[in-house]
Short mmCIF file of C-alpha atoms in Angstrom, two decimals:
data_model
loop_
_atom_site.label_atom_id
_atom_site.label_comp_id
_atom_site.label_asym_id
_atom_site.label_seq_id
_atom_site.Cartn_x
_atom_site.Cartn_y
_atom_site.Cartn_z
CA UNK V 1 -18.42 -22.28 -71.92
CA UNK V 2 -15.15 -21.17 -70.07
CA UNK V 3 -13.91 -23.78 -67.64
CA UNK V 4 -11.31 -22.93 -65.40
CA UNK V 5 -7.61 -22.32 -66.42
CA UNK V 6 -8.21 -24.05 -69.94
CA UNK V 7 -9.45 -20.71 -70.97
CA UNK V 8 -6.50 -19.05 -70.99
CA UNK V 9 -3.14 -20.98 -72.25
CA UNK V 10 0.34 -20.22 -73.32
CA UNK V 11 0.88 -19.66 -77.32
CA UNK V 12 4.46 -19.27 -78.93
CA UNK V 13 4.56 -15.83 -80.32
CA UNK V 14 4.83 -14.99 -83.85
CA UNK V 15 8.28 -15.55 -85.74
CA UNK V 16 9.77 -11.94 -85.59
CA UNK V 17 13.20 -10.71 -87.26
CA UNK V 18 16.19 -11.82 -85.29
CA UNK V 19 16.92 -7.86 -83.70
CA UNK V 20 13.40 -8.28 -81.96
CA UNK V 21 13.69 -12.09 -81.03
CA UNK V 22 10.75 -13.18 -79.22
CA UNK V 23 11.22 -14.03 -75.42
CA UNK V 24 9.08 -14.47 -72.49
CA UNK V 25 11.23 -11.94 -70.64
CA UNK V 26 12.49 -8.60 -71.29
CA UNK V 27 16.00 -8.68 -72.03
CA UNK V 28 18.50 -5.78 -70.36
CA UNK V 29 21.77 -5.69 -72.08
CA UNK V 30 23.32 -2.82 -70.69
CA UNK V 31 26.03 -4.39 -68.92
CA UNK V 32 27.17 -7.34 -71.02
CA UNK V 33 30.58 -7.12 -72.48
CA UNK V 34 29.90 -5.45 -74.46
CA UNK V 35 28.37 -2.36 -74.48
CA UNK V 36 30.35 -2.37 -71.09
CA UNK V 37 33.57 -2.31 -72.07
CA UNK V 38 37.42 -1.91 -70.56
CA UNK V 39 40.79 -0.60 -71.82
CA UNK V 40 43.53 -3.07 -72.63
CA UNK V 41 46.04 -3.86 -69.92
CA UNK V 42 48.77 -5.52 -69.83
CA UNK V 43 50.53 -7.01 -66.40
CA UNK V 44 53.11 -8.17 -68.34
CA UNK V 45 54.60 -4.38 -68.06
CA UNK V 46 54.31 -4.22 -64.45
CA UNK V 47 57.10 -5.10 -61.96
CA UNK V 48 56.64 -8.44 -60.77
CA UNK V 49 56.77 -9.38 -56.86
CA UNK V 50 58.23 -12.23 -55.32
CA UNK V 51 54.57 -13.27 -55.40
CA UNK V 52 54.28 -13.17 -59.43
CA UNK V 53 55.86 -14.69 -61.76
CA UNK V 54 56.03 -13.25 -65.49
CA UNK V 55 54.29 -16.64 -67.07
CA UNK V 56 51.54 -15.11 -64.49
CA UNK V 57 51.87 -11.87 -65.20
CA UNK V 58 51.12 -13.20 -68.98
CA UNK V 59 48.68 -15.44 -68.34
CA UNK V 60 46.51 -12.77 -66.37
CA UNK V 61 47.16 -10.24 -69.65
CA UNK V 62 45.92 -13.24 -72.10
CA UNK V 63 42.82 -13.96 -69.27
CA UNK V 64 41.43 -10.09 -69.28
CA UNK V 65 41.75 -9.85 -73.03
CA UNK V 66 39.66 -12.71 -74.12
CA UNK V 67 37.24 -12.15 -71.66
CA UNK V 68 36.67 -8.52 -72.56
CA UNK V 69 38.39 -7.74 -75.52
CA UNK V 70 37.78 -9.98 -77.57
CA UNK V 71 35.19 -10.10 -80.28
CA UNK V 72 35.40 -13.50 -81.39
CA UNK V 73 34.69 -15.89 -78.27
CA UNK V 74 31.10 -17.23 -78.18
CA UNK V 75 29.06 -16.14 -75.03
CA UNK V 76 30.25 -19.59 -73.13
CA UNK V 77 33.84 -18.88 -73.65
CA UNK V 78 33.45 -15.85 -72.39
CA UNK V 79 31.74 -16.89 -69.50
CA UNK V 80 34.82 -19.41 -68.71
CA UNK V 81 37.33 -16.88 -69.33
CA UNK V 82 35.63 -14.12 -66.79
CA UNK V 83 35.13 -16.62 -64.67
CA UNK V 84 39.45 -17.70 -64.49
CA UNK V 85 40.30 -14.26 -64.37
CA UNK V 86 38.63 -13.69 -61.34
CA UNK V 87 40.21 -16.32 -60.03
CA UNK V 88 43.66 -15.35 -60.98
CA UNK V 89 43.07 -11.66 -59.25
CA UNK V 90 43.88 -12.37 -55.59
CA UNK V 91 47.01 -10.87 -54.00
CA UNK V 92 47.02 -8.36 -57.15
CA UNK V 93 46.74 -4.59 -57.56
CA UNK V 94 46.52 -2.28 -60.06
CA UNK V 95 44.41 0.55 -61.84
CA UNK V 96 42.38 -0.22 -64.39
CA UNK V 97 39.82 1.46 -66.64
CA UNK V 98 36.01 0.83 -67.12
CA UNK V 99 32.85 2.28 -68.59
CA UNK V 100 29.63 2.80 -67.09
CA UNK V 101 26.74 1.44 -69.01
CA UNK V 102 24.81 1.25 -65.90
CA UNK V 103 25.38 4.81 -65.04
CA UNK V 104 24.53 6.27 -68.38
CA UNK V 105 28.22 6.74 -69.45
CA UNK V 106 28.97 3.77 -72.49
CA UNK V 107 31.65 5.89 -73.80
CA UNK V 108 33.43 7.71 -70.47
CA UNK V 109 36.33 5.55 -68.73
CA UNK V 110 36.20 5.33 -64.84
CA UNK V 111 40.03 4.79 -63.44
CA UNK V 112 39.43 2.01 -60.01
CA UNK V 113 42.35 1.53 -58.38
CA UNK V 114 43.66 -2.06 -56.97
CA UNK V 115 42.40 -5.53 -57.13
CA UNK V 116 39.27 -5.16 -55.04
CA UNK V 117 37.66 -3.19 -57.21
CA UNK V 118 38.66 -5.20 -60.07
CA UNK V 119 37.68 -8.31 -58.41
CA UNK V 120 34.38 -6.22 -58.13
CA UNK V 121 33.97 -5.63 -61.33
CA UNK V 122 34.96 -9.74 -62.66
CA UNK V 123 32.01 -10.22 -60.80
CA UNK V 124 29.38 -7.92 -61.75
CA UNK V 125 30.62 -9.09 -65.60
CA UNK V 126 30.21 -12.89 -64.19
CA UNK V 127 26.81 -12.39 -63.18
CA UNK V 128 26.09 -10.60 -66.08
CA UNK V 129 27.68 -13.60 -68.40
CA UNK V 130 25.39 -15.66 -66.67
CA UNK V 131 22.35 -13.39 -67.15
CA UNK V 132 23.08 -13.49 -70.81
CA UNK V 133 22.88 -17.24 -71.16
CA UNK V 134 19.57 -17.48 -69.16
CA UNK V 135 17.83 -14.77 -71.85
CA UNK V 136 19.42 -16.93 -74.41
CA UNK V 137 17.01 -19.80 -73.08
CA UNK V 138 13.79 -17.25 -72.46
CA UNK V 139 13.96 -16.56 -76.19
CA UNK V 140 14.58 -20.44 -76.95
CA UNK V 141 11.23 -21.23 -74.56
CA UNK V 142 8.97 -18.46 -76.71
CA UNK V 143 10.19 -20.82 -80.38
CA UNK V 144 7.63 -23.61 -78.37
CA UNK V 145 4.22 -24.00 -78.34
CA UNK V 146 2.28 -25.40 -74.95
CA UNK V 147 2.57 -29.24 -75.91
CA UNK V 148 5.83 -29.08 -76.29
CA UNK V 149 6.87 -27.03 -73.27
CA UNK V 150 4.58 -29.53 -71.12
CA UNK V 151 7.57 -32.31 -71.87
CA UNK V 152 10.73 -30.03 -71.38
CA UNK V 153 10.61 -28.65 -67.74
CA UNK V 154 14.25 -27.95 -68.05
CA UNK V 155 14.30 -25.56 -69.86
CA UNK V 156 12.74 -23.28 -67.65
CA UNK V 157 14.50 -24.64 -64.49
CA UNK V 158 17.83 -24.32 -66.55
CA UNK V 159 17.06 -20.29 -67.12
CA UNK V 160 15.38 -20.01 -63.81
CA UNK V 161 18.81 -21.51 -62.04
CA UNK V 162 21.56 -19.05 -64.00
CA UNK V 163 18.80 -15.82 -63.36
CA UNK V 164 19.22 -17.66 -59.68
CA UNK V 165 23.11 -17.98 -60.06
CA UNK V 166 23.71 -14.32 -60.89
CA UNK V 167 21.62 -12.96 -58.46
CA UNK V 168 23.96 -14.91 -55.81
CA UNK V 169 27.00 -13.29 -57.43
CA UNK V 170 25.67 -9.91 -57.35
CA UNK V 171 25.06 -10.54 -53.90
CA UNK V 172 28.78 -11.93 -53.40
CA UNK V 173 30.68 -8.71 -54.96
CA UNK V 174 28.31 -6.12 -53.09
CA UNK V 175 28.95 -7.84 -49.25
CA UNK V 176 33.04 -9.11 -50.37
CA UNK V 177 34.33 -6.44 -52.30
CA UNK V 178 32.08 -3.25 -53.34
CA UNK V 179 30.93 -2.42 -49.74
CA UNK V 180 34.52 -2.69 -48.84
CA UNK V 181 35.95 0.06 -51.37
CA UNK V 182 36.84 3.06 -50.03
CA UNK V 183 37.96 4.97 -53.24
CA UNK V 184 37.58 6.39 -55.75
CA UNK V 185 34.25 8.37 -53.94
CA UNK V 186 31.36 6.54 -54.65
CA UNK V 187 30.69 9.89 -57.42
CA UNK V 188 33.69 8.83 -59.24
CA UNK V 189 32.90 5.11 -59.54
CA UNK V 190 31.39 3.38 -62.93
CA UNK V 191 27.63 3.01 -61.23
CA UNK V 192 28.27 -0.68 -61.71
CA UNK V 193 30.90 -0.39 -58.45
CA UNK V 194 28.28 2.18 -56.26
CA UNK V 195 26.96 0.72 -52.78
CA UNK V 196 23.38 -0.76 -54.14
CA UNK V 197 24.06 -1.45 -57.46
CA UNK V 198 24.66 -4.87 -57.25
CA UNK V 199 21.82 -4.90 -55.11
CA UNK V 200 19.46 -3.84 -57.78
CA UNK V 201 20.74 -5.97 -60.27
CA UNK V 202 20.58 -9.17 -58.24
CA UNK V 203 16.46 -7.85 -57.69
CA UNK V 204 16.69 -7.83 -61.30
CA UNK V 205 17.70 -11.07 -61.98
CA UNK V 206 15.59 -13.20 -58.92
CA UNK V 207 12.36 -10.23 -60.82
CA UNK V 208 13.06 -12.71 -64.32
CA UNK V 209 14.27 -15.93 -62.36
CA UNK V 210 10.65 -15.55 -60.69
CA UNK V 211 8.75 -14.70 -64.06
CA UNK V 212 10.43 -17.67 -65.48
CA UNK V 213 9.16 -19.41 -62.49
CA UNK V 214 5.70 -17.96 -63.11
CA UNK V 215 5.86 -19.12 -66.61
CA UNK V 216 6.37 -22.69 -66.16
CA UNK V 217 3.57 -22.39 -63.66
CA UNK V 218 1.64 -21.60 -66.80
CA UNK V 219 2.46 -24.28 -69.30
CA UNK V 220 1.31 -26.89 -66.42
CA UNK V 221 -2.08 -25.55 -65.82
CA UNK V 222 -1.76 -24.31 -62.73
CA UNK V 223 -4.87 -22.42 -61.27
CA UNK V 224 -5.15 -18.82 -62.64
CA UNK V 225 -5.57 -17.27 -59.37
CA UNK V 226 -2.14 -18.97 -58.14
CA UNK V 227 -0.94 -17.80 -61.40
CA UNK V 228 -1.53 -14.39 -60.89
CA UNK V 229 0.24 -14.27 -56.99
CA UNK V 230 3.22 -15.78 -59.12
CA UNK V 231 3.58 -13.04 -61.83
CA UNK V 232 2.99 -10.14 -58.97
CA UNK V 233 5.79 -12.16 -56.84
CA UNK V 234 8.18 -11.17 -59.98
CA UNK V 235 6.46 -7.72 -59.93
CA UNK V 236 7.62 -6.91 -56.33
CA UNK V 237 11.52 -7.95 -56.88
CA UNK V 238 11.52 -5.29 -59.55
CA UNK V 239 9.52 -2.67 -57.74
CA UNK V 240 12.07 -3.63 -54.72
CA UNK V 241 14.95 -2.64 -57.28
CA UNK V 242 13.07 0.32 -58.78
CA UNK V 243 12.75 1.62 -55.52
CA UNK V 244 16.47 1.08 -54.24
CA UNK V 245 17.30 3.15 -56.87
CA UNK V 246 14.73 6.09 -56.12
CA UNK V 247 16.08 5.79 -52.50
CA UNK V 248 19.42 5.73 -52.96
CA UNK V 249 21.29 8.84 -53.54
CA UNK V 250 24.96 7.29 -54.85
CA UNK V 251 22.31 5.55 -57.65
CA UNK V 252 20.71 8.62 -58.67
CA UNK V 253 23.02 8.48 -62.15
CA UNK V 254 21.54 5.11 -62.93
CA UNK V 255 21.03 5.13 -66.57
CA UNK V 256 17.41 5.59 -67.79
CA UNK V 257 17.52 2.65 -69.77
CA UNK V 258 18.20 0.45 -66.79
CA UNK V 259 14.91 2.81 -65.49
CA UNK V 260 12.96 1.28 -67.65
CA UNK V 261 13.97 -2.00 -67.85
CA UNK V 262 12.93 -2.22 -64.25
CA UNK V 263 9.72 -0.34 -65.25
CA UNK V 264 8.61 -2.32 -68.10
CA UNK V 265 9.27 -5.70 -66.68
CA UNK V 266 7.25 -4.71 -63.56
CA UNK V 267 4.78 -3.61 -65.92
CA UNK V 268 4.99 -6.71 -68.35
CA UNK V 269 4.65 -9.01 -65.17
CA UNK V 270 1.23 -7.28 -64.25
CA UNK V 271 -0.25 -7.02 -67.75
CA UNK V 272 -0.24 -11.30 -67.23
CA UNK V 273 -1.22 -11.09 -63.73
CA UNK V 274 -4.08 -9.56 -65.19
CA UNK V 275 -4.96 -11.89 -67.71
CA UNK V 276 -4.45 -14.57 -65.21
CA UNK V 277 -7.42 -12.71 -62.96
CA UNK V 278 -9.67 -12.61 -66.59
CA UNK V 279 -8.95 -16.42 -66.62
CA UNK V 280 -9.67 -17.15 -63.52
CA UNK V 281 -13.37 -14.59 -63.41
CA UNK V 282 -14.29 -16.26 -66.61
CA UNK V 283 -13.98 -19.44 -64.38
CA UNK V 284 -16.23 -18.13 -61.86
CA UNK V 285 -18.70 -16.88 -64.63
CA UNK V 286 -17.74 -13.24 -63.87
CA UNK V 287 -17.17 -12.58 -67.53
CA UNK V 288 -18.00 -8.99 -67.48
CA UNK V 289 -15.27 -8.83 -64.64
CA UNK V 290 -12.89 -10.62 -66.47
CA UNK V 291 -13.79 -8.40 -70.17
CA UNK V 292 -13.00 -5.81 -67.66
CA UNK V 293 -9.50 -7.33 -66.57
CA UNK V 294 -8.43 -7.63 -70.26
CA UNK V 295 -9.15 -4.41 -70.79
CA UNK V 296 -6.45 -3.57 -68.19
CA UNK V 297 -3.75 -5.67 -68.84
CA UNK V 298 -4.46 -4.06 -73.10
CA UNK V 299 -4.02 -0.58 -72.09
CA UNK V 300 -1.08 -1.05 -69.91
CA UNK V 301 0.59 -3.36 -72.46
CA UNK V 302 -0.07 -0.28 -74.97
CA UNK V 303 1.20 2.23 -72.83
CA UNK V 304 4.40 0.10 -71.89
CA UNK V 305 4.48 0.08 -75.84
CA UNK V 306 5.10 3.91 -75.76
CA UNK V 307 7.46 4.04 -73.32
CA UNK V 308 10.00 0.61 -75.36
CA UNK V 309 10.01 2.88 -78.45
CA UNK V 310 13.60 2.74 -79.36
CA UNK V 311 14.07 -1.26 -77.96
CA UNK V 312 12.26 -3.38 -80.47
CA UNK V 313 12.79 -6.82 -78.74
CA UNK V 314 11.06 -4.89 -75.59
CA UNK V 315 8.06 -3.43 -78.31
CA UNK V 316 7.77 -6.88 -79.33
CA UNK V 317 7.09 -8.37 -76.11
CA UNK V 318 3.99 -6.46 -75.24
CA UNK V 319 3.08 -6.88 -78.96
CA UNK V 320 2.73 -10.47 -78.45
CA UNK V 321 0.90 -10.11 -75.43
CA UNK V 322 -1.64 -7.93 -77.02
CA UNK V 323 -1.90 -9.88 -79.60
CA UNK V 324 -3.04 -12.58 -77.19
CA UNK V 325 -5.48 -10.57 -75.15
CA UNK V 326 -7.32 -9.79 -78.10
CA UNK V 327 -7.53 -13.38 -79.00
CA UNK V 328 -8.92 -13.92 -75.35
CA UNK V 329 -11.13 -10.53 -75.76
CA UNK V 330 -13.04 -12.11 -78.73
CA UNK V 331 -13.70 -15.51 -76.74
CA UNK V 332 -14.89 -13.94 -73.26
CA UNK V 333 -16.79 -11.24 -75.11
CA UNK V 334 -18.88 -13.96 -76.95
CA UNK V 335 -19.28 -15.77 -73.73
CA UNK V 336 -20.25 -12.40 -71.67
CA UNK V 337 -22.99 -11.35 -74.72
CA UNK V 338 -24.45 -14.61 -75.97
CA UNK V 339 -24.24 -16.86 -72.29
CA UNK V 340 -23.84 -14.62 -69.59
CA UNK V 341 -25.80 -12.07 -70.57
CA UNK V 342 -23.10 -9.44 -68.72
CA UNK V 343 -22.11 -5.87 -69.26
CA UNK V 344 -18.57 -5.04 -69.10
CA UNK V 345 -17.61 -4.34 -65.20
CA UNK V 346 -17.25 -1.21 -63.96
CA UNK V 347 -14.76 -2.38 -61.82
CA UNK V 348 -11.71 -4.77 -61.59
CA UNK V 349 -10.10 -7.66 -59.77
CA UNK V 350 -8.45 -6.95 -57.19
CA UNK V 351 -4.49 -8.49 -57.74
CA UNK V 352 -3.27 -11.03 -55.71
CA UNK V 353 -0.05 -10.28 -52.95
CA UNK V 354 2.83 -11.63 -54.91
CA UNK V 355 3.96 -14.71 -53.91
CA UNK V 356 8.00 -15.53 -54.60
CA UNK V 357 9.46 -19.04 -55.20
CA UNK V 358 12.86 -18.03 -55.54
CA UNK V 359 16.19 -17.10 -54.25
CA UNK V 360 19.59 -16.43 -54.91
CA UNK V 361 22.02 -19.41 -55.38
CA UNK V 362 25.50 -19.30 -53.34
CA UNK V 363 28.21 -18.29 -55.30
CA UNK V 364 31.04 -20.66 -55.02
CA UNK V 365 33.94 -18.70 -56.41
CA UNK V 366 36.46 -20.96 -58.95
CA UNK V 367 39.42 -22.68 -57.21
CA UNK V 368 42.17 -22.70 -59.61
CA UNK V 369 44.66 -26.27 -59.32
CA UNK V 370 47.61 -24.16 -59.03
CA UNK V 371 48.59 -20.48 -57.47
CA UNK V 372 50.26 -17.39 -58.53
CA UNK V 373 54.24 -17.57 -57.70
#
């Protein structure tokens, strides 16, 4: 028979090609460099000030090139490079051009005028440097199986802590500089400069910090019913974001596939809250309850199947997870017919109210050993 959360454990998923790597996450790209991208500039053509210096002026070109020009750095160079020319920004203004990946224009240029919007936008592609790395480790997590995850905790508190870091960034540019810009009109801004924005995306990023959290949760056994409050903790922070949007007319450009990234990972979150309430019924002896759970979390994984078409990384997700449930279906079925002696339910659990572990980590900005001039 079932026994408690041993009925339900954590399986790598299958190997899959490397444009749908597996992850226990779903992975939002839209405003890495690139696809977000920036014109050249060069400071070196600009009048210097008493304040500047040309070897600055130079060393600020070289600094915005490599971190988004460039096509050669790895991610952790560009990470370092973002990360200096923010630093190198202050007492500094200029125009400069971006897209807006976020606001469903890749290919338009927005013209923001002066540093602070610049500064702004160092630190929306920080946070988003940061976010990269942390997916890198989701997908490294789904290459291990359940005995070997029990014996590398860091892993997940690694990619839990830069999900944490960018969220605190976010956070940083929306109260120092993007609630302090007064033009362009928030209409004429990239979307990844509008008040609430950075809001969403820092929901975003505590949402997979939190289903990272949830996930470790998982490879140590912890009770399913705890389990489940976990997931539908991660489930809030993205309806929270979801809904910031909906409620916020300067966001009502957000992109659609920033929609649905918020969409899907709410939904991905509850298909394993769901499983989590089958494990923990089939631990009660409630089979037909939990048969009935599965059958939840397999039609909402197929539906949020549907609605990825185009993303096969995001496709593959809920493939893996519906590959699971009908592993699971196939054990508590047996148990329901042959033990139990249960029909399917004609109702459901009832989820948990989300409980949250995490928060956003300060943002210390980089102090550079010597200043402009």
């Amino acid at each position: 028979m079932l026994r408690g959360s041993a009925a339900w454990t954590y399986s790598a998923p299958s190997p899959a090609a490397p444009e749908q790597e597996p992850s226990i996450c779903l992975t939002f790209r839209d405003h890495w460099i690139p696809p977000l991208n920036t014109k050249s500039f060069s400071f070196n053509n600009i009048l210097r000030s008493d304040a500047l210096t040309l070897e600055n002026l130079r060393e600020l070109t070289a600094c915005r090139a490599q971190a988004y020009e460039s096509t050669t750095v790895t991610a952790d160079e560009r990470l370092s490079w973002i990360q200096r020319y923010y630093a190198l920004l202050n007492n500094f203004g200029s125009k400069f051009e971006w897209t807006s990946p976020l606001g469903g224009l890749p290919a338009t240029y927005h013209r923001v005028k002066g540093v602070v919007a610049e500064q702004a936008m160092a630190c929306v592609t920080y946070a988003a440097a940061l976010e990269r790395q942390a997916y890198s480790l989701a997908a490294e997590i789904a290459q291990h199986d359940m005995a070997q995850l029990k014996s590398m905790p860091e892993q997940h508190v690694a990619a839990a802590g830069l999900f944490r870091r960018a969220a605190g960034v976010y956070e940083y540019a929306a109260d120092e500089y993007v609630d302090q810009l007064t033009s362009p009109r928030q209409a004429d801004r990239p979307a990844e400069l509008r008040q609430g924005m950075p809001s969403v995306l820092s929901k975003l990023a505590l949402g997979q910090a939190q289903a990272i959290t949830a996930h470790r949760a998982q490879v140590k056994g912890t009770s399913p019913a705890v389990l489940a409050s976990l997931y539908c903790g991660a489930v809030g922070l993205f309806e929270e974001a979801a809904h910031q949007i909906r409620s916020n007319d300067d966001l009502k450009q957000a992109s659609e596939c920033l929609r649905k990234a918020l969409a899907l990972s709410s939904s991905y979150n509850t298909v394993k809250a769901w499983q989590a309430m089958a494990a923990q019924e089939a631990a009660e002896s409630n089979l037909g309850v939990a048969c009935a759970n599965l059958q939840e979390a397999k039609k909402l994984a197929q539906e949020s199947c549907q609605v990825a078409q185009g993303k096969p990384d995001w496709q593959q997700l809920f493939q893996n997870e519906l590959s699971l449930i009908s592993d699971l279906m196939i054990v508590y079925d047996r148990e329901r017919q042959i033990v139990y002696f249960q029909a399917i339910a004609q109702h459901l659990s009832k989820l948990p109210q989300g409980k949250v572990l995490v928060k956003s980590a300060k943002f210390e900005p980089l102090q550079l050993q010597h200043e402009l001039g």
